[in-house]
N, C-alpha and C. Protein backbone atom coordinates (compact mmCIF):
# COMPACT_ATOMS: atom_id res chain seq x y z
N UNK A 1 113.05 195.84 210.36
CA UNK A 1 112.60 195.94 211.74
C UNK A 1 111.25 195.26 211.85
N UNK A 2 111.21 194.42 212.68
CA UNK A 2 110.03 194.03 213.53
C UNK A 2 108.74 194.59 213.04
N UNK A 3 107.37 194.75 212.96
CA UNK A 3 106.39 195.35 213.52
C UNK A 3 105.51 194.27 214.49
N UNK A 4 105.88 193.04 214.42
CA UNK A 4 105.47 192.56 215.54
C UNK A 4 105.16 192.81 216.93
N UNK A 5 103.72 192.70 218.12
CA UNK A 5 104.10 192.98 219.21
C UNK A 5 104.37 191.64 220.26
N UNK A 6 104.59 190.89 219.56
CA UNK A 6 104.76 189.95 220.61
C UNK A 6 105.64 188.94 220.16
N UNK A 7 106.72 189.18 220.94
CA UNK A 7 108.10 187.85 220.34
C UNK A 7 107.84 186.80 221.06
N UNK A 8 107.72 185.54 220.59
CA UNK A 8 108.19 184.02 220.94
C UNK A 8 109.43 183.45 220.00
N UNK A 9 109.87 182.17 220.51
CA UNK A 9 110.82 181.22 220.10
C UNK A 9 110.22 180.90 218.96
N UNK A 10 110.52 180.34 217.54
CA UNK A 10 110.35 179.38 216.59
C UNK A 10 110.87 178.15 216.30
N UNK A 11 110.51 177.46 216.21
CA UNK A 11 111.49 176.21 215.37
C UNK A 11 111.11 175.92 214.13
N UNK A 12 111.44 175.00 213.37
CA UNK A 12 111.80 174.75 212.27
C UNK A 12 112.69 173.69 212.35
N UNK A 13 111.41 173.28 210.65
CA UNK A 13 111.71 171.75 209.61
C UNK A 13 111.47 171.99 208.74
N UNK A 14 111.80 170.20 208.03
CA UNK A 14 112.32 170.56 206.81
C UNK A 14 111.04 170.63 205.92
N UNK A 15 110.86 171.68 205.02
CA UNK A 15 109.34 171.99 204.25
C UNK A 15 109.39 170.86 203.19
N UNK A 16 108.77 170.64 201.95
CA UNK A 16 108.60 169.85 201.13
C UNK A 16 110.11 169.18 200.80
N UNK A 17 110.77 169.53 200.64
CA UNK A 17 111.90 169.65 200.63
C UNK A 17 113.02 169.80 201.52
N UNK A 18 114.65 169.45 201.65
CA UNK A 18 115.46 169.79 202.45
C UNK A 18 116.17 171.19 202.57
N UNK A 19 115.93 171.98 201.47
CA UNK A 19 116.08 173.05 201.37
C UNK A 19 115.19 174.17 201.82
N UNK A 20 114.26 173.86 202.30
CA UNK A 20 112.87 174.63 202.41
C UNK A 20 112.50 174.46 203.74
N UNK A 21 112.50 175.89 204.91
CA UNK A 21 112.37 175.12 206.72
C UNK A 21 111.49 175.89 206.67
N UNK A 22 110.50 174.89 207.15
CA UNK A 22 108.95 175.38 207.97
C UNK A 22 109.58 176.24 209.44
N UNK A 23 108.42 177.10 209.83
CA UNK A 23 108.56 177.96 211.05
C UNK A 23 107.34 177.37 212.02
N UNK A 24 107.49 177.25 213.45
CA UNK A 24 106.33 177.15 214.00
C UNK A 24 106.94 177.23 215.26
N UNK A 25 105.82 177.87 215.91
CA UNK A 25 105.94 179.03 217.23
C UNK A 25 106.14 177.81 218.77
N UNK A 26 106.88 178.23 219.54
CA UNK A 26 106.82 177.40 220.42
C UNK A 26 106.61 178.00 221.67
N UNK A 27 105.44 178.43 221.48
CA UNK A 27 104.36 179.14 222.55
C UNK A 27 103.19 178.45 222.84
N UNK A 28 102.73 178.44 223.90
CA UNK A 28 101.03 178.31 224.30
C UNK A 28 100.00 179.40 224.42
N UNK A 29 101.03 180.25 224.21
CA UNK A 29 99.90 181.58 224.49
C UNK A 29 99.63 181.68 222.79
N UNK A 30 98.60 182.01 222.30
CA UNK A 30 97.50 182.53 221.29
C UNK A 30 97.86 183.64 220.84
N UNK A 31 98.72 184.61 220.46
CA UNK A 31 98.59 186.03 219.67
C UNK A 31 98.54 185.72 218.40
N UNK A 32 98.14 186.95 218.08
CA UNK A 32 98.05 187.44 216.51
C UNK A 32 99.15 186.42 216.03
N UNK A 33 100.21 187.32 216.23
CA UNK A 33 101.65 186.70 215.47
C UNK A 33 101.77 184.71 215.62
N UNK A 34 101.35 184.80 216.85
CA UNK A 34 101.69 183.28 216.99
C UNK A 34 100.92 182.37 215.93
N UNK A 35 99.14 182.80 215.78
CA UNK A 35 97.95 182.34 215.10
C UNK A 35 98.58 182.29 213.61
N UNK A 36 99.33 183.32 213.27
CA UNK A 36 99.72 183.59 211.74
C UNK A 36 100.46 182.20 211.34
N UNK A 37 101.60 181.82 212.63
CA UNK A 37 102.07 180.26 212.36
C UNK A 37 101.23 179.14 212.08
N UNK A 38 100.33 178.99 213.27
CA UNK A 38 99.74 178.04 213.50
C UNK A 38 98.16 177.30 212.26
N UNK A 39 97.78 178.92 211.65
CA UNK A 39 96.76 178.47 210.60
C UNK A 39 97.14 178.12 209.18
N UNK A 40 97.93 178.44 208.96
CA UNK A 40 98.97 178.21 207.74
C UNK A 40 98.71 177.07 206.73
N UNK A 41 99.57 175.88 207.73
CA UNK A 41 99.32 174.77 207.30
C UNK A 41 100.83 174.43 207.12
N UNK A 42 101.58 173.24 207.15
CA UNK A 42 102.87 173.45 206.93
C UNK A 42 103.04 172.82 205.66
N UNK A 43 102.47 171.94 204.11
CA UNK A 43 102.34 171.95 203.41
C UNK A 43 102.28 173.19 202.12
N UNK A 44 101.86 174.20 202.75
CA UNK A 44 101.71 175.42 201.54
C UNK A 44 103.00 176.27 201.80
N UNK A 45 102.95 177.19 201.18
CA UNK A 45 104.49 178.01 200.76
C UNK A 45 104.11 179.20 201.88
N UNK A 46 103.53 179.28 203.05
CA UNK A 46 103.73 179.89 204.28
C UNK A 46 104.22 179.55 205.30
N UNK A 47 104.93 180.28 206.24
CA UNK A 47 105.75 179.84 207.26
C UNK A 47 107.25 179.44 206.71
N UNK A 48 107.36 179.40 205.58
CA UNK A 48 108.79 179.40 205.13
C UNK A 48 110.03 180.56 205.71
N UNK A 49 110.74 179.59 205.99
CA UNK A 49 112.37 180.85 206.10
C UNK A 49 112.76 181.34 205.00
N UNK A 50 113.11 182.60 204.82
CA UNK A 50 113.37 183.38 203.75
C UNK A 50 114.35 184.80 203.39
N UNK A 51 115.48 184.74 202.85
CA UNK A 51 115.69 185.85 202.48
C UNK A 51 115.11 186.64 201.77
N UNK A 52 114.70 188.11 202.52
CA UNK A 52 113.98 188.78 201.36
C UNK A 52 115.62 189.61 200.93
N UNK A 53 114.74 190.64 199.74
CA UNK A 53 115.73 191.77 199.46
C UNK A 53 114.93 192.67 199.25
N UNK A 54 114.69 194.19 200.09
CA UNK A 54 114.69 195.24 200.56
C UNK A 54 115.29 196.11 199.86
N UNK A 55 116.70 195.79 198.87
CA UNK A 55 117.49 196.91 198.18
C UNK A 55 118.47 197.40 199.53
N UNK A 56 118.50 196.99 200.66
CA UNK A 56 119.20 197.70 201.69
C UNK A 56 120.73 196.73 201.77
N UNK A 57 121.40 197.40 202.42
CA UNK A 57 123.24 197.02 202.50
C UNK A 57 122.66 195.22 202.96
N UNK A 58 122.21 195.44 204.24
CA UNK A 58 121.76 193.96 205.00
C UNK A 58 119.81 193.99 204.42
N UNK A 59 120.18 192.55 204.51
CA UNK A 59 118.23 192.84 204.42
C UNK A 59 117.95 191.68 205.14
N UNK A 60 116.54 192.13 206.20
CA UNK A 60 116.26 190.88 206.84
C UNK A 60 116.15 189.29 206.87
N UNK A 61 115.94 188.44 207.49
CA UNK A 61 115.88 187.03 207.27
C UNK A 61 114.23 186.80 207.34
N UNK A 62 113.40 186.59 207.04
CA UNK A 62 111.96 186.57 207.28
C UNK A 62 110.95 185.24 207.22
N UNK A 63 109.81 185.14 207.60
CA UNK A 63 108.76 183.81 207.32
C UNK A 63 108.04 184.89 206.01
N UNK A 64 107.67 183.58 205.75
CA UNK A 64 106.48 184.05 204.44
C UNK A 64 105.40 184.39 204.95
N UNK A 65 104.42 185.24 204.83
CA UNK A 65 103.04 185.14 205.21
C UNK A 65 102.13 184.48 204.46
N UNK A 66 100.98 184.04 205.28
CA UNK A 66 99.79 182.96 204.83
C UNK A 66 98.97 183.98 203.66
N UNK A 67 99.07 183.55 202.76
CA UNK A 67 98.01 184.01 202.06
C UNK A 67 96.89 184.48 202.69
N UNK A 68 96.37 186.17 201.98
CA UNK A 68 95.03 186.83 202.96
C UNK A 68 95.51 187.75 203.41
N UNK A 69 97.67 187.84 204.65
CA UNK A 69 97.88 188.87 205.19
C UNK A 69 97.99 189.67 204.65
N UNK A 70 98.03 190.55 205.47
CA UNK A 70 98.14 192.17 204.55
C UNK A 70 99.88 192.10 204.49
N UNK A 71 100.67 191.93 205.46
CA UNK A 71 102.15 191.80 205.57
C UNK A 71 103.07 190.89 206.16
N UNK A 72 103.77 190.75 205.92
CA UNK A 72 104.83 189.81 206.45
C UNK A 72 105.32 190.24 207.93
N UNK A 73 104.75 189.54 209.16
CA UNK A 73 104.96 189.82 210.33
C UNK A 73 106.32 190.13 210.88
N UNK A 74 107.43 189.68 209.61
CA UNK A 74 108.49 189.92 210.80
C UNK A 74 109.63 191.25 209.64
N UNK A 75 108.58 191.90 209.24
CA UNK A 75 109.01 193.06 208.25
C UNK A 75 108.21 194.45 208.74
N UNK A 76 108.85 195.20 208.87
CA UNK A 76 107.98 196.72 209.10
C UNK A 76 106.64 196.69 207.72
N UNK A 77 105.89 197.34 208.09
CA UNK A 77 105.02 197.51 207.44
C UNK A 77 105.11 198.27 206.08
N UNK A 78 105.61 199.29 206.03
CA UNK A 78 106.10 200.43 205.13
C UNK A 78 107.26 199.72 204.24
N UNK A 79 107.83 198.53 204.61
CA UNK A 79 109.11 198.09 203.68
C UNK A 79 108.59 197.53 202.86
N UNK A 80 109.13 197.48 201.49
CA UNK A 80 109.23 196.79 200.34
C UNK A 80 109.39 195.90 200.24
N UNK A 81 109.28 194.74 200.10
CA UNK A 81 110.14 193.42 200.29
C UNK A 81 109.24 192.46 198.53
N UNK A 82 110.43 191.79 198.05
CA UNK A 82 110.32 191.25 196.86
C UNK A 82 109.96 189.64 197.46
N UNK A 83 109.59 189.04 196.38
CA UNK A 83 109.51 187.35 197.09
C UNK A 83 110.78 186.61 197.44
N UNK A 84 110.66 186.35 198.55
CA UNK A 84 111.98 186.00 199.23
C UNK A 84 112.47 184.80 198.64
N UNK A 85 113.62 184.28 198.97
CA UNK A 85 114.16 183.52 198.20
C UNK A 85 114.22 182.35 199.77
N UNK A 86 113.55 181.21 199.34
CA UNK A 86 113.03 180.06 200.43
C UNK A 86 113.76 178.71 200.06
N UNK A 87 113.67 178.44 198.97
CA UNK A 87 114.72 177.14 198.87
C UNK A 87 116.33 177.06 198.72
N UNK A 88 116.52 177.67 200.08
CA UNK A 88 118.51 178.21 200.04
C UNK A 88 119.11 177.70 201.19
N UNK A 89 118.24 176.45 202.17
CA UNK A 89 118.94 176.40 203.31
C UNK A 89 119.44 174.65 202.97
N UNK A 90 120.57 174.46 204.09
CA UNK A 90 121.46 173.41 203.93
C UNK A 90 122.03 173.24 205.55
N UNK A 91 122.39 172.07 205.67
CA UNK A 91 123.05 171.76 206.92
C UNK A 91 124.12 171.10 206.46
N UNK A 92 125.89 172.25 207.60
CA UNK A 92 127.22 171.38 207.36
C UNK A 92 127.36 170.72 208.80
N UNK A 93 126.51 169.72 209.21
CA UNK A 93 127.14 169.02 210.61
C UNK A 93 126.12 169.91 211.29
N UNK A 94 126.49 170.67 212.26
CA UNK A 94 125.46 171.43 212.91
C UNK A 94 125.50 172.74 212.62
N UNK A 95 125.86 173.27 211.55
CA UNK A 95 126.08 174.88 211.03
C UNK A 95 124.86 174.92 210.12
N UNK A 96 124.11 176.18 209.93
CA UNK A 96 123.25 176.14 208.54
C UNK A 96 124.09 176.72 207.86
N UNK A 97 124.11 176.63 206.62
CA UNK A 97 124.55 176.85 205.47
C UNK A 97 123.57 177.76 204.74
N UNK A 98 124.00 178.47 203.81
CA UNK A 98 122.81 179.55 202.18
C UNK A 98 123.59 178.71 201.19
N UNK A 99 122.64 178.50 200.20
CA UNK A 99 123.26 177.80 198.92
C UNK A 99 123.32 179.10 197.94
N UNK A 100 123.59 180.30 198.48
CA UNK A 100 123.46 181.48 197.64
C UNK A 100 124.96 181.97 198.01
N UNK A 101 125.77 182.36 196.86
CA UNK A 101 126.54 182.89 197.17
C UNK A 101 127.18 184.36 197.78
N UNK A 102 128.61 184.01 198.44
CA UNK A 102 128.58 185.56 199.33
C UNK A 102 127.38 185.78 200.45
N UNK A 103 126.38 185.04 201.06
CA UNK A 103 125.63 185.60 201.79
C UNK A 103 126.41 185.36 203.59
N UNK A 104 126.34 186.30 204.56
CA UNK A 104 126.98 186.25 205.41
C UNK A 104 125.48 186.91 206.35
N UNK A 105 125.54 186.60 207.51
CA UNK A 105 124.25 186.82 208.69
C UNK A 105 124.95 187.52 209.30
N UNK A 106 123.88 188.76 210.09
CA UNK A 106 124.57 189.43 210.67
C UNK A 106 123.29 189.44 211.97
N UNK A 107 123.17 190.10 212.83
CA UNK A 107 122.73 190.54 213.92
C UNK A 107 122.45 192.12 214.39
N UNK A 108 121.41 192.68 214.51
CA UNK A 108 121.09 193.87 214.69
C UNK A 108 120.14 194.01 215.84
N UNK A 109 120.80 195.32 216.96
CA UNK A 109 119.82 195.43 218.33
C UNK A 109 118.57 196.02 217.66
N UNK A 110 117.56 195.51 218.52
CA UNK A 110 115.90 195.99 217.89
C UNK A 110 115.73 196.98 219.30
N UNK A 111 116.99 197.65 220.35
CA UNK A 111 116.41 198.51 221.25
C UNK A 111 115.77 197.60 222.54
N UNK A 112 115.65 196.34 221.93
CA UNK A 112 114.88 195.49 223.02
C UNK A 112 116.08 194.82 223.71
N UNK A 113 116.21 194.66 225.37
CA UNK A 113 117.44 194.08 225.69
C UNK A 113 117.30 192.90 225.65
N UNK A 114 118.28 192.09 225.31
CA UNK A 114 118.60 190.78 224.18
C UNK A 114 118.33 189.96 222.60
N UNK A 115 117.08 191.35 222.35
CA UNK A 115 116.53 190.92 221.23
C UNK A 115 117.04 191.87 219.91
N UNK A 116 117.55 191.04 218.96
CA UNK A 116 118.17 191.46 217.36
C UNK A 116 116.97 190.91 215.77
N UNK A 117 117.34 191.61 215.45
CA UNK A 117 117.38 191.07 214.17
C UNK A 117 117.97 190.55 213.28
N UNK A 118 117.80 189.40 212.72
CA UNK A 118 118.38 188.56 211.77
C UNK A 118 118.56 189.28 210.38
N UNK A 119 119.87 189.48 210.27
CA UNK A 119 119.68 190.05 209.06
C UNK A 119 120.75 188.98 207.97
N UNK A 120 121.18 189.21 206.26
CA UNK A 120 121.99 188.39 205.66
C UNK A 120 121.78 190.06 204.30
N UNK A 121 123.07 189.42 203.87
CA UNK A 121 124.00 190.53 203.11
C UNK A 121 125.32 190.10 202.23
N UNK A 122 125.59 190.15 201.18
CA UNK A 122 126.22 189.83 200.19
C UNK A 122 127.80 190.48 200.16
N UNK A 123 127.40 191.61 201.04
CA UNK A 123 128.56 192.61 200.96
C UNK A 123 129.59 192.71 202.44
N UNK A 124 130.74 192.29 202.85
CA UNK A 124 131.19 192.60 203.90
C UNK A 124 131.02 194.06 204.58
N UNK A 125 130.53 194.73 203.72
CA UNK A 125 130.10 195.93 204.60
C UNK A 125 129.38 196.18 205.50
N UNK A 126 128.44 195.43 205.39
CA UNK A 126 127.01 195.24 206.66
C UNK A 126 127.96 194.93 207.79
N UNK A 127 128.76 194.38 208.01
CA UNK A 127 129.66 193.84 208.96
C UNK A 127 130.37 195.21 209.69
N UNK A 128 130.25 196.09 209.30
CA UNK A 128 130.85 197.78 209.57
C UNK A 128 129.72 198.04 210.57
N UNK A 129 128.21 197.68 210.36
CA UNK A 129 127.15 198.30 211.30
C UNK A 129 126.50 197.44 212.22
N UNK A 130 126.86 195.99 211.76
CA UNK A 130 125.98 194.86 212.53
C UNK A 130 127.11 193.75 213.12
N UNK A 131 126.10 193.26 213.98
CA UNK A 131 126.86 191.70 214.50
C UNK A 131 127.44 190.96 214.03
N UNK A 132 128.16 190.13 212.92
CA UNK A 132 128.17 188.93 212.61
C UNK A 132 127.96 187.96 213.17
N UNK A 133 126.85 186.65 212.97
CA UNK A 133 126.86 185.94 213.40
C UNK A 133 126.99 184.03 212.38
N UNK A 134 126.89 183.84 213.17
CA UNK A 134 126.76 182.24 212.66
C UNK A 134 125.91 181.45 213.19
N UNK A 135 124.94 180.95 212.03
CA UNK A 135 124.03 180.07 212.64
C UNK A 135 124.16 178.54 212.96
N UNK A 136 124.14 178.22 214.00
CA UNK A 136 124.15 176.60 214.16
C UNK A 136 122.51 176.43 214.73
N UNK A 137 122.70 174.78 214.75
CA UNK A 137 121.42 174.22 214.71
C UNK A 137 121.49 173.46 216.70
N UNK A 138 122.32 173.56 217.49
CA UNK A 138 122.42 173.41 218.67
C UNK A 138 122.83 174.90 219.23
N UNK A 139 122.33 175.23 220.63
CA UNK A 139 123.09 176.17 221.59
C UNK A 139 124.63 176.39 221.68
N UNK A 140 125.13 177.21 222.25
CA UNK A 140 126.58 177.67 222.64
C UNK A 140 126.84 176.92 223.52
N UNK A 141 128.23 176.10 223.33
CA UNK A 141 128.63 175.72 224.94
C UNK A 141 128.68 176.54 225.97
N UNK A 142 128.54 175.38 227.00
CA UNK A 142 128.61 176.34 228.24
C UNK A 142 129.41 175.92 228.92
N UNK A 143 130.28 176.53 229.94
CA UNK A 143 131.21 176.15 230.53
C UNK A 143 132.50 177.27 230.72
């Protein structure tokens, strides 16, 4: 879960590497959370996309934090989280891909209306409590 108080959009590229996606906020407004993107630097191993593991059925999808934070902004404070695993992403056409096996994304309500959490999980069971989803790199048709 979140401890963030302020959600914006992100995007993301490709970090040193094609496997490795930088995060950066696509806001004008200044918060905490947003600043955490923006001082970084997109060269160093912050702002990375990342599976952590938590030990939980699903465990979140997360950015790295900048060296200095006390926590990883898009992790509760109180959670555990091990060093996430950052060089695992891939593109099939417009789908992302995990170069980790068995990992499947799921989707979880945060209570906020329209807003989830990204979660990924090894086990079809998470799929019993959460969304499944699929990530692509364009919007849903419309029509």
């Amino acid at each position: 879960m979140s401890n963030a108080t302020t959600k914006f959009p992100v995007s993301l590229t490709f970090g040193n590497n094609q496997n490795t996606w930088v995060a950066h906020p696509d806001t004008t407004n200044t918060t905490t959370e947003s600043a955490i993107f923006t001082t970084a630097g997109v060269a160093s191993n912050t702002n990375l996309l990342g599976l952590s593991d938590n030990g939980s059925m699903a465990c979140p999808v997360i950015f790295t934090s900048p060296s200095g934070q006390a926590n990883n902004n898009t992790v509760a404070a109180n959670t555990s989280v091990s060093t996430p695993q950052t060089n695992v992403w891939t593109l099939y056409g417009k789908y992302v891909m995990c170069s980790q096996d068995n990992v499947n994304f799921y989707a979880q309500p945060t209570g906020q209306d329209g807003w989830y959490i990204l979660l990924w999980s090894a086990t079809a069971d998470a799929a019993l409590r959460n969304i499944p989803v699929t990530l692509r790199t364009i919007g849903p048709a419309s029509g």
